Short mmCIF file of C-alpha atoms in Angstrom, two decimals:
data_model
loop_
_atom_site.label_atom_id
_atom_site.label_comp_id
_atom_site.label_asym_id
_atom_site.label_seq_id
_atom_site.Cartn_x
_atom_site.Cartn_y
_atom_site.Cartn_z
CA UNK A 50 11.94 -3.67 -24.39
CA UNK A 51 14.49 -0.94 -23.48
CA UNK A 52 11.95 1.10 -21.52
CA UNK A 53 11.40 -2.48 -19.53
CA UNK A 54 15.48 -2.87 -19.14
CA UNK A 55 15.81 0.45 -17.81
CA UNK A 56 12.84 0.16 -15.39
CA UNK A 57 14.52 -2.87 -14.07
CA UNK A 58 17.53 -1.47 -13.90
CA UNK A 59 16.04 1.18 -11.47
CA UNK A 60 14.37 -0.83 -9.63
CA UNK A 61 17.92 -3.17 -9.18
CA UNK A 62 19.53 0.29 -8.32
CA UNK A 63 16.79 1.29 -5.64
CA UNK A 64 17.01 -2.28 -4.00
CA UNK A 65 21.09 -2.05 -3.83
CA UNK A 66 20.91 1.12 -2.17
CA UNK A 67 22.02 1.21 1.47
CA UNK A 68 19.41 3.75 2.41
CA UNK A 69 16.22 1.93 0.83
CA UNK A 70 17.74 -1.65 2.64
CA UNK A 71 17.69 0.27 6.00
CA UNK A 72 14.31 1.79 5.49
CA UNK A 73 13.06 -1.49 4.50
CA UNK A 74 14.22 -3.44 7.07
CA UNK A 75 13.01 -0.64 9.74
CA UNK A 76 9.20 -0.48 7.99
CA UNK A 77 9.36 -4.21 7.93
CA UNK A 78 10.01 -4.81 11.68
CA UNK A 79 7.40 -2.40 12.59
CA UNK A 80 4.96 -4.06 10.62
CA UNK A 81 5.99 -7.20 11.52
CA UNK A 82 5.40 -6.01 15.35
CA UNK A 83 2.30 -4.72 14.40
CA UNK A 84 0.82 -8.06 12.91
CA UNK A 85 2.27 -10.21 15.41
CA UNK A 86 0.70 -8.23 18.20
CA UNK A 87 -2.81 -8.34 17.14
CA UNK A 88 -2.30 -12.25 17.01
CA UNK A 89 -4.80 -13.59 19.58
CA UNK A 90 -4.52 -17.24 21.40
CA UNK A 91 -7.21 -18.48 23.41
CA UNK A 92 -9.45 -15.55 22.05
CA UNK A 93 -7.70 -12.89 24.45
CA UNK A 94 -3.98 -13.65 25.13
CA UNK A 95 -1.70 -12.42 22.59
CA UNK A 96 2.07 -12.94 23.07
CA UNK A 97 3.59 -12.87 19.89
CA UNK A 98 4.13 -9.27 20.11
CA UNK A 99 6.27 -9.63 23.09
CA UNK A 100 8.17 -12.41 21.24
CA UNK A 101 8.56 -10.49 18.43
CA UNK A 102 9.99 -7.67 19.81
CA UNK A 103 12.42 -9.86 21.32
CA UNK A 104 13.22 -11.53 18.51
CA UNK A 105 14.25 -8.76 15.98
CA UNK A 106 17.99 -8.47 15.49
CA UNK A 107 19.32 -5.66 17.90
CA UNK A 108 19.36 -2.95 14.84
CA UNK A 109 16.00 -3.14 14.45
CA UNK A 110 14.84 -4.44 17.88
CA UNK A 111 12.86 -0.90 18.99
CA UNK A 112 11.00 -0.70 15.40
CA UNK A 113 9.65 -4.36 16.54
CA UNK A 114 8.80 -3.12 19.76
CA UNK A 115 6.91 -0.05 18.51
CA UNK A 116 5.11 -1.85 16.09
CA UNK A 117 4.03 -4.59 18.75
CA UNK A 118 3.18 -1.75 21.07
CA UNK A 119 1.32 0.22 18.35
CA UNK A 120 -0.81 -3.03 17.55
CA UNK A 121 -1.62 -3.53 21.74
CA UNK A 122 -2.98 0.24 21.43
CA UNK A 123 -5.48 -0.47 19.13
CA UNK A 124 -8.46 -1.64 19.95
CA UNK A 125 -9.02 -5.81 20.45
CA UNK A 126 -10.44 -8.40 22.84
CA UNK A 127 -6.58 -8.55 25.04
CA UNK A 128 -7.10 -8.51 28.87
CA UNK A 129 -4.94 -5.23 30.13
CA UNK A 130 -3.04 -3.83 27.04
CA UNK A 131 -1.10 -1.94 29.62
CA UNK A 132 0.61 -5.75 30.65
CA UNK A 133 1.70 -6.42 26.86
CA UNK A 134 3.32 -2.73 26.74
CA UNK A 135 5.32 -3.19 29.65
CA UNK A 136 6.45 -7.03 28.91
CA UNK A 137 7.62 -5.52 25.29
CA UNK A 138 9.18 -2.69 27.20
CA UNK A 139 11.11 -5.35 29.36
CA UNK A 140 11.75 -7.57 26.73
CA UNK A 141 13.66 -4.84 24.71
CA UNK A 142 15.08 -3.83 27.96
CA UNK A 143 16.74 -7.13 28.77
CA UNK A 144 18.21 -7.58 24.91
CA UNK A 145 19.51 -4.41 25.53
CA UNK A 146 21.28 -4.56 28.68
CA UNK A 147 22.74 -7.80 27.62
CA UNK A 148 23.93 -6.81 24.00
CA UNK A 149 27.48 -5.46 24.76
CA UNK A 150 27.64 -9.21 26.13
CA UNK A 151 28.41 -11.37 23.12
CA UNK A 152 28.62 -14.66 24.81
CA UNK A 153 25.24 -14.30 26.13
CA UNK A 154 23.60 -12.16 23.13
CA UNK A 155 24.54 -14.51 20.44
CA UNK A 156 23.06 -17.36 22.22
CA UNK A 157 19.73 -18.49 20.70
CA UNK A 158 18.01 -19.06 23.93
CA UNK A 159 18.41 -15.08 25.02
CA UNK A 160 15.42 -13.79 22.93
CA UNK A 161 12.93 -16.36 24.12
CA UNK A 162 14.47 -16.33 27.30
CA UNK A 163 13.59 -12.60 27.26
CA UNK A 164 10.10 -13.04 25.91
CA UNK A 165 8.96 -15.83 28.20
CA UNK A 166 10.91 -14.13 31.84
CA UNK A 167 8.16 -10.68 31.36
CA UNK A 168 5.14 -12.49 30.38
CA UNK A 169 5.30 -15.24 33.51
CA UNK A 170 6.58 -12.54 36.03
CA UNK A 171 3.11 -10.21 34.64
CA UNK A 172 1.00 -13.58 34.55
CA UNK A 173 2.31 -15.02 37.67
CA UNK A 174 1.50 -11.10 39.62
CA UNK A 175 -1.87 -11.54 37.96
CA UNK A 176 -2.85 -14.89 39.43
CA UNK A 177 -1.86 -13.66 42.65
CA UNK A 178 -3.41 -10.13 43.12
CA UNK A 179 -6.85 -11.66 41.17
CA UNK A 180 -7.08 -14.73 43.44
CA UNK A 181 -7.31 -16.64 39.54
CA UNK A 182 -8.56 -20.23 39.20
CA UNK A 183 -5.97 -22.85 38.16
CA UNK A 184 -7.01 -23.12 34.76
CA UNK A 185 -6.43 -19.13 34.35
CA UNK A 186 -3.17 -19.91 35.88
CA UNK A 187 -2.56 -22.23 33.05
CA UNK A 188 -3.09 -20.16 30.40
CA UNK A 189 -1.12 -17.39 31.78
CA UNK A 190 1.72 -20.05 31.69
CA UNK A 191 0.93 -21.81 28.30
CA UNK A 192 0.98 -18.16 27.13
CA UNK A 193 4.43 -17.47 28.70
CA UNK A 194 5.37 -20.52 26.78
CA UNK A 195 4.21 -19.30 23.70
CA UNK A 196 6.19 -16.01 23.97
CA UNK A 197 9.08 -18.11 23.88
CA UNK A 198 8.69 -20.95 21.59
CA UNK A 199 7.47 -18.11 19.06
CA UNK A 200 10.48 -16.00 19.42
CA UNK A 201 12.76 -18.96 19.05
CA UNK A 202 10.90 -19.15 15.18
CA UNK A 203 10.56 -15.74 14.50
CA UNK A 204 14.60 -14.86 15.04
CA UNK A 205 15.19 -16.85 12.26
CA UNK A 206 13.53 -14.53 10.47
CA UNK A 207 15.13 -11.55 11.02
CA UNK A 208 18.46 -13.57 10.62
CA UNK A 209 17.62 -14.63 7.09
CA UNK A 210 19.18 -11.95 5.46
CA UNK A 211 22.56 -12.57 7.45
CA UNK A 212 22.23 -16.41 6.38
CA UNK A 213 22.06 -15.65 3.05
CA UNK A 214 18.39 -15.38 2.30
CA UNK A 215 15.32 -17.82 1.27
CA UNK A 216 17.70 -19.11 -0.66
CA UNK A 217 19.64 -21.11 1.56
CA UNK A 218 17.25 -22.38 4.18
CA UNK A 219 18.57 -24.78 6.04
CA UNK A 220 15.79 -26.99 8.40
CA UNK A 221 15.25 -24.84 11.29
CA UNK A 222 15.10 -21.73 8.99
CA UNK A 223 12.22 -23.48 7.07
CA UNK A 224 10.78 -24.15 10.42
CA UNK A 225 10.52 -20.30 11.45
CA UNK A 226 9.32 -19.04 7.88
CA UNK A 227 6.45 -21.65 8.59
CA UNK A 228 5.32 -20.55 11.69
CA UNK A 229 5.70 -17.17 11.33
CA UNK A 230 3.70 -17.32 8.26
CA UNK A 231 1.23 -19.57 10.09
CA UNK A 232 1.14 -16.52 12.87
CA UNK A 233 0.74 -13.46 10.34
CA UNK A 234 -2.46 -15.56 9.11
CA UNK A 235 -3.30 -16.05 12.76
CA UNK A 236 -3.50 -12.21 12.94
CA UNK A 237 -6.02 -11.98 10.07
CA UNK A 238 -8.37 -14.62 11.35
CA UNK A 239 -10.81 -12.60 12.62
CA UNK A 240 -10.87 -10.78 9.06
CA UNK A 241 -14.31 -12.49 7.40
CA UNK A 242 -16.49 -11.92 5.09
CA UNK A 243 -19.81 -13.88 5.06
CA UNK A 244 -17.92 -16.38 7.85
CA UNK A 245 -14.89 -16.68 5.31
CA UNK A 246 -11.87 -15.78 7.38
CA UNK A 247 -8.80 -14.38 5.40
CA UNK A 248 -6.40 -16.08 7.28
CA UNK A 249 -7.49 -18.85 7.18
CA UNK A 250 -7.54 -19.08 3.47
CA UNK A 251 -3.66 -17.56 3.88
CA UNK A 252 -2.67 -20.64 5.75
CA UNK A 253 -4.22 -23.39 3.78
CA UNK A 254 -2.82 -21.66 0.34
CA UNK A 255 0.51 -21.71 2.20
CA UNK A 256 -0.19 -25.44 3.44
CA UNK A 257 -0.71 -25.82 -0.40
CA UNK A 258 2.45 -24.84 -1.79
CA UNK A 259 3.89 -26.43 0.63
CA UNK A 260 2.62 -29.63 0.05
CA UNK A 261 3.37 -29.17 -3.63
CA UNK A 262 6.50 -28.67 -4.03
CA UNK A 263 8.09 -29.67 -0.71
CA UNK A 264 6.27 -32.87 -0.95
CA UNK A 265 4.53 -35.53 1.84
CA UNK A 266 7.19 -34.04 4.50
CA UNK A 267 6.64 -30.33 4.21
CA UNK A 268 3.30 -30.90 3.61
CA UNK A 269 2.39 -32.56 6.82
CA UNK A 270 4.65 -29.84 8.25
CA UNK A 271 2.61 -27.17 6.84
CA UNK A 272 0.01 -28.47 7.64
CA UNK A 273 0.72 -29.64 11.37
CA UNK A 274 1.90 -25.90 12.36
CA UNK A 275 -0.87 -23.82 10.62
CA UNK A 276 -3.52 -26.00 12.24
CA UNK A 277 -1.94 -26.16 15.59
CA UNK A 278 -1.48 -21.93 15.36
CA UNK A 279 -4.64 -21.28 13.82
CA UNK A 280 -6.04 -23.86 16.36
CA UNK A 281 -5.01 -21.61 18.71
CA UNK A 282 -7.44 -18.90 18.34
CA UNK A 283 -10.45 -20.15 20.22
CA UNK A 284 -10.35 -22.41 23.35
CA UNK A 285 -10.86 -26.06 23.60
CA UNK A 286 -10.21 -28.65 21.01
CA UNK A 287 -10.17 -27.50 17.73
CA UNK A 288 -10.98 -29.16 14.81
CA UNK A 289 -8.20 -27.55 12.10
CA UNK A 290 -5.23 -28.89 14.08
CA UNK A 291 -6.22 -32.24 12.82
CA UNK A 292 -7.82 -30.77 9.55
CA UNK A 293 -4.81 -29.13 8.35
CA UNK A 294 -2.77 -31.69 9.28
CA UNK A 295 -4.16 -34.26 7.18
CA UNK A 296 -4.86 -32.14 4.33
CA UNK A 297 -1.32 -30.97 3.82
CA UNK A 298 -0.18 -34.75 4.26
CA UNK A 299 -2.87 -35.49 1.67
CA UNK A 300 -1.69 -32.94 -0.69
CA UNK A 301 1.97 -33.74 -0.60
CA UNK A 302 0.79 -37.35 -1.11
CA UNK A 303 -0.71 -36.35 -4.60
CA UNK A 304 1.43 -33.65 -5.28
CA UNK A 305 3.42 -35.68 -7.99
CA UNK A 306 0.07 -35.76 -10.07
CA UNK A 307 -0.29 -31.73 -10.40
CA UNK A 308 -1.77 -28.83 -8.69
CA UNK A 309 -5.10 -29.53 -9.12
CA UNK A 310 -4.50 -32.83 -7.85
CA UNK A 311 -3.28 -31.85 -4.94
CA UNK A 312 -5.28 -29.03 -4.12
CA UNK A 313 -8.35 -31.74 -4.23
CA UNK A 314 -7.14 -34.03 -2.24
CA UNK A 315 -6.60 -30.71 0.56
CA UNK A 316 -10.30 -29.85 0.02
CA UNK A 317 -11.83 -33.44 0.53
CA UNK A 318 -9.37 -34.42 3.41
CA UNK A 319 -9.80 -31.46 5.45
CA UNK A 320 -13.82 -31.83 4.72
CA UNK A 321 -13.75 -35.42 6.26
CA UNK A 322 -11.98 -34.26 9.19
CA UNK A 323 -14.19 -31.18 9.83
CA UNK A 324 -17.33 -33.18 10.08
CA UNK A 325 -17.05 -33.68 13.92
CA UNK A 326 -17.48 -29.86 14.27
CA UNK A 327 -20.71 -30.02 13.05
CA UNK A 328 -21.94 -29.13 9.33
CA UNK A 329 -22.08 -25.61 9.70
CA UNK A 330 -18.23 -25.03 10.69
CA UNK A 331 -17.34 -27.98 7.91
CA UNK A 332 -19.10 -25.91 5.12
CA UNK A 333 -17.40 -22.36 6.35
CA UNK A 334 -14.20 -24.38 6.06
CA UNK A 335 -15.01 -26.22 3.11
CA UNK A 336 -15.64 -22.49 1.26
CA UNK A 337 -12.29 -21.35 2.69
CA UNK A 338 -10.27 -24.24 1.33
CA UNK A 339 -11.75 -23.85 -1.81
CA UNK A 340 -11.02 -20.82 -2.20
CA UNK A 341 -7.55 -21.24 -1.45
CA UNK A 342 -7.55 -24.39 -4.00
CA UNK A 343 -9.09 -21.90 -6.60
CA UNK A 344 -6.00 -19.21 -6.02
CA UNK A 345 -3.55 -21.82 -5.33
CA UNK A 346 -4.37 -23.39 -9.20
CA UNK A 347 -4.68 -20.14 -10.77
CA UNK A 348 -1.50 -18.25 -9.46
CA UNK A 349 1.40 -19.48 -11.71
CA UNK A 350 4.13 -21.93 -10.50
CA UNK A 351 7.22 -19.85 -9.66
CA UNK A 352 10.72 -21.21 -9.53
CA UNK A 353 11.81 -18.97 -6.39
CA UNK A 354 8.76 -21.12 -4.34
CA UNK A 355 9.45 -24.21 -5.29
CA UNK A 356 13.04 -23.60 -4.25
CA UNK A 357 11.68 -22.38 -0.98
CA UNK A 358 10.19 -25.79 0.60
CA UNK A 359 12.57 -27.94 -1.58
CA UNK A 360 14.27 -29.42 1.42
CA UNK A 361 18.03 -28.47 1.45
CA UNK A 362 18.80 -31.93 3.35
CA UNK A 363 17.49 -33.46 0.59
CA UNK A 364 19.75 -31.36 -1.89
CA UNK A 365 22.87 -32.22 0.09
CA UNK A 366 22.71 -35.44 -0.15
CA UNK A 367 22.06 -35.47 -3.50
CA UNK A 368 24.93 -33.68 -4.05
CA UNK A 369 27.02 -35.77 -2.00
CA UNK A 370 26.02 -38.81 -3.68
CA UNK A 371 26.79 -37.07 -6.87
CA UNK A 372 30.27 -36.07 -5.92
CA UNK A 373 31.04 -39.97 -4.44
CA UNK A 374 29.65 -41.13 -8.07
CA UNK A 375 31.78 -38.47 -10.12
CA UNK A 376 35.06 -39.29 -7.74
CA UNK A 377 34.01 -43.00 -8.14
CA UNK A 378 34.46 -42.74 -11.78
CA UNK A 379 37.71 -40.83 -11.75
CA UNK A 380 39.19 -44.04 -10.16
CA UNK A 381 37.48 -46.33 -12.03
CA UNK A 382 39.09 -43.67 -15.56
CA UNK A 383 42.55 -43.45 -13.83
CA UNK A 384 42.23 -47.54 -13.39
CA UNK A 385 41.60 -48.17 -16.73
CA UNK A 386 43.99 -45.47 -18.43
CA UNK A 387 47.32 -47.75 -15.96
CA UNK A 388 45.77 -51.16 -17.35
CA UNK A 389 45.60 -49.51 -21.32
CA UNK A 390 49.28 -48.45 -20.54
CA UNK A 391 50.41 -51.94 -18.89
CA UNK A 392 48.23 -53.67 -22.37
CA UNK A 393 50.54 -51.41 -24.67
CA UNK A 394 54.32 -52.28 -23.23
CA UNK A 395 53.11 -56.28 -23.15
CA UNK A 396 51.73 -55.44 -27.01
CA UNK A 397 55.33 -53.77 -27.57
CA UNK A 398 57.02 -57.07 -25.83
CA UNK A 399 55.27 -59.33 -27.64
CA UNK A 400 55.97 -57.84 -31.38
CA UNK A 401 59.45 -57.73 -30.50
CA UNK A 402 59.00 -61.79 -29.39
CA UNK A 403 56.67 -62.70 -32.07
CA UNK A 404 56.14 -62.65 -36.16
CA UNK A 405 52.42 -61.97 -37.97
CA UNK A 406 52.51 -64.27 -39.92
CA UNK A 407 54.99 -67.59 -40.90
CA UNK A 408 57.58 -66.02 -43.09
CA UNK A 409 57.79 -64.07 -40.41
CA UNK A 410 58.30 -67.07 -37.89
CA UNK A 411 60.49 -68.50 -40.77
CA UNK A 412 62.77 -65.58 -40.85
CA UNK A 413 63.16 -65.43 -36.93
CA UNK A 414 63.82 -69.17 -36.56
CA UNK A 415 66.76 -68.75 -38.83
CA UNK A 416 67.32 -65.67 -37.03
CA UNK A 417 67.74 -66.88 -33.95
CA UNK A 418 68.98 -70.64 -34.76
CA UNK A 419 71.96 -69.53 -37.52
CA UNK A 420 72.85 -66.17 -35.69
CA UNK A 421 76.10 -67.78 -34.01
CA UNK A 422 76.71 -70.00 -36.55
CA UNK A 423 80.02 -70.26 -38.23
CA UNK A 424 78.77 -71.78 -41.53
CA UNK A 425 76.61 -68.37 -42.64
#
């Protein structure tokens, strides 16, 4: 037990130290970079590098943006890496011009600002040296789009540890943590074996927790964003944006009944919408969620998830109605200690005014009738 102490200890001591936090936080941006790069949408478009790299906090803004560029390098289905490099190039450009400007660098909309402005100017000189069709056009701007709406989520991220950590999430800090989760599977997608794609299996087990302990709300949350990002990995209609989104509503509707409960009612929901897409895709997705369902039963409960998608809305106003109750019954305690008081002086009157018993009334009628009289 001592040996275990002093491990721990350690390991406190190594996690307190400045130089391990910076190193940590530097290793983690790059990676983060590098994952979000190599997450494709529409099978060759992948923007959340750019948004990523303009979405780091300024300290660790260039490990972002080598890690995004490192992941354009390698090899993948992307039209014109060379496009990605220089819109992450850009990206960090603007933030950094613009940081010794604190009314303008604080403001939430500068990151995605700075994601979306490189990836339309690149698209929009695309369209018109290529001649594109319209619909290219529109994918060039839905990606844009995406740059944007993903570095509005994944700031939060890096801002977490400023905001005091997972363990004060407020609503639009949930928000991010899902989607960038949702993305980081979206990176892995591609990852099978025997049709069984990793990320996929990442997104329902998150979908699952979700659903557990955050319950019918951050279920169908879950479930709405990792469908509609892993949806966005082939093009046309896909079937898991409605899948997902019905199983995580499905499993935060049984969720008071136990894991296993809920992690059926994922599996047979998202079966019964995957039958439109044909048998083969329903029983590749059908292997996925269960094996998701089989991790997501074995893996212990711990405290520090549950905590995670417990929704802090929900725990303030459970605290406020607890502090209007608690200040309710100090009134309702003073109230009752002025009546006891007010009972006590009328008691006090009235022993002075009255006798117990008759001798008693006896004594005091003579008292008060032959107290002036001459004769006693």
């Amino acid at each position: 037990m001592s040996t275990l102490a002093a491990v721990r200890k350690k390991v406190y001591r190594w996690k307190e130290s400045p130089v391990i936090t910076e190193l940590a936080g530097v290793l983690g941006s790059f990676v983060a970079g590098l994952l979000f790069s190599r997450a494709m949408a529409f099978g060759k478009y992948a923007p959340f590098g750019v948004a990523a790299a303009a979405a780091a906090t300024y300290h660790y803004m260039w490990a972002a943006a080598g890690g995004a560029m490192m992941g354009y390098l390698l090899p993948s289905p992307i039209l014109i890496p060379v496009r990605y490099l220089t819109c992450v190039l850009a990206a960090a450009a603007i933030r950094w011009t613009l940081h010794d400007l604190h009314r303008i660098s604080r403001n939430q909309f500068t990151g995605p600002l700075a994601a979306m402005g490189p990836m339309l100017a690149t698209g929009g000189a695309m369209v018109m040296i290529n001649g594109s069709m319209t619909s290219t056009a529109a994918f060039y701007l839905a990606e844009g789009l995406l740059a944007g709406g993903g570095c509005w989520f994944f700031q939060r991220i890096w801002n977490l540890p400023q905001n005091g950590g997972l363990r004060s999430l407020t609503q639009p800090d949930l928000a991010g943590v899902t989607v960038s989760v949702c993305v980081l599977a979206l990176s892995v997608a591609d990852v099978t074996f025997f049709g069984v794609s990793l990320g996929r299996i990442a997104a329902v087990l998150f979908t699952l927790y979700a659903g557990r302990y955050g319950g019918i709300s951050a279920g169908a949350v879950a479930g709405i964003a990792s469908g509609a990002v892993m949806g966005l990995s082939t093009v046309g209609l896909s079937p898991l944006s409605g899948a997902y989104a019905l199983g995580g509503l499905m499993a935060g509707v049984f969720s008071p009944l136990g894991k296993a409960a809920s992690a059926a009612a994922f599996v047979i929901a998202n079966a019964a919408a995957s039958l439109q897409a044909g048998i083969e895709q329903t029983m590749s997705g059908f292997y996925e969620t269960a094996a998701a369902s089989i991790i997501f039963v074995i893996l212990p409960a711990g405290g520090r998830i549950a905590a995670l998608f417990s929704s802090p809305g929900e725990t303030l106003k459970s605290s406020g109605l607890r502090k209007t109750v608690v200040m309710k019954l100090e009134n309702a305690s003073r109230a009752l200690s002025e009546v006891s008081q007010s009972v006590d002086k009328i008691s006090q009157k009235l022993s002075q005014m009255c006798a117990p018993d008759m001798e008693g009334v006896y004594v005091r009628a003579v008292s008060k009738t032959c107290r002036r009289c001459g004769l006693t």
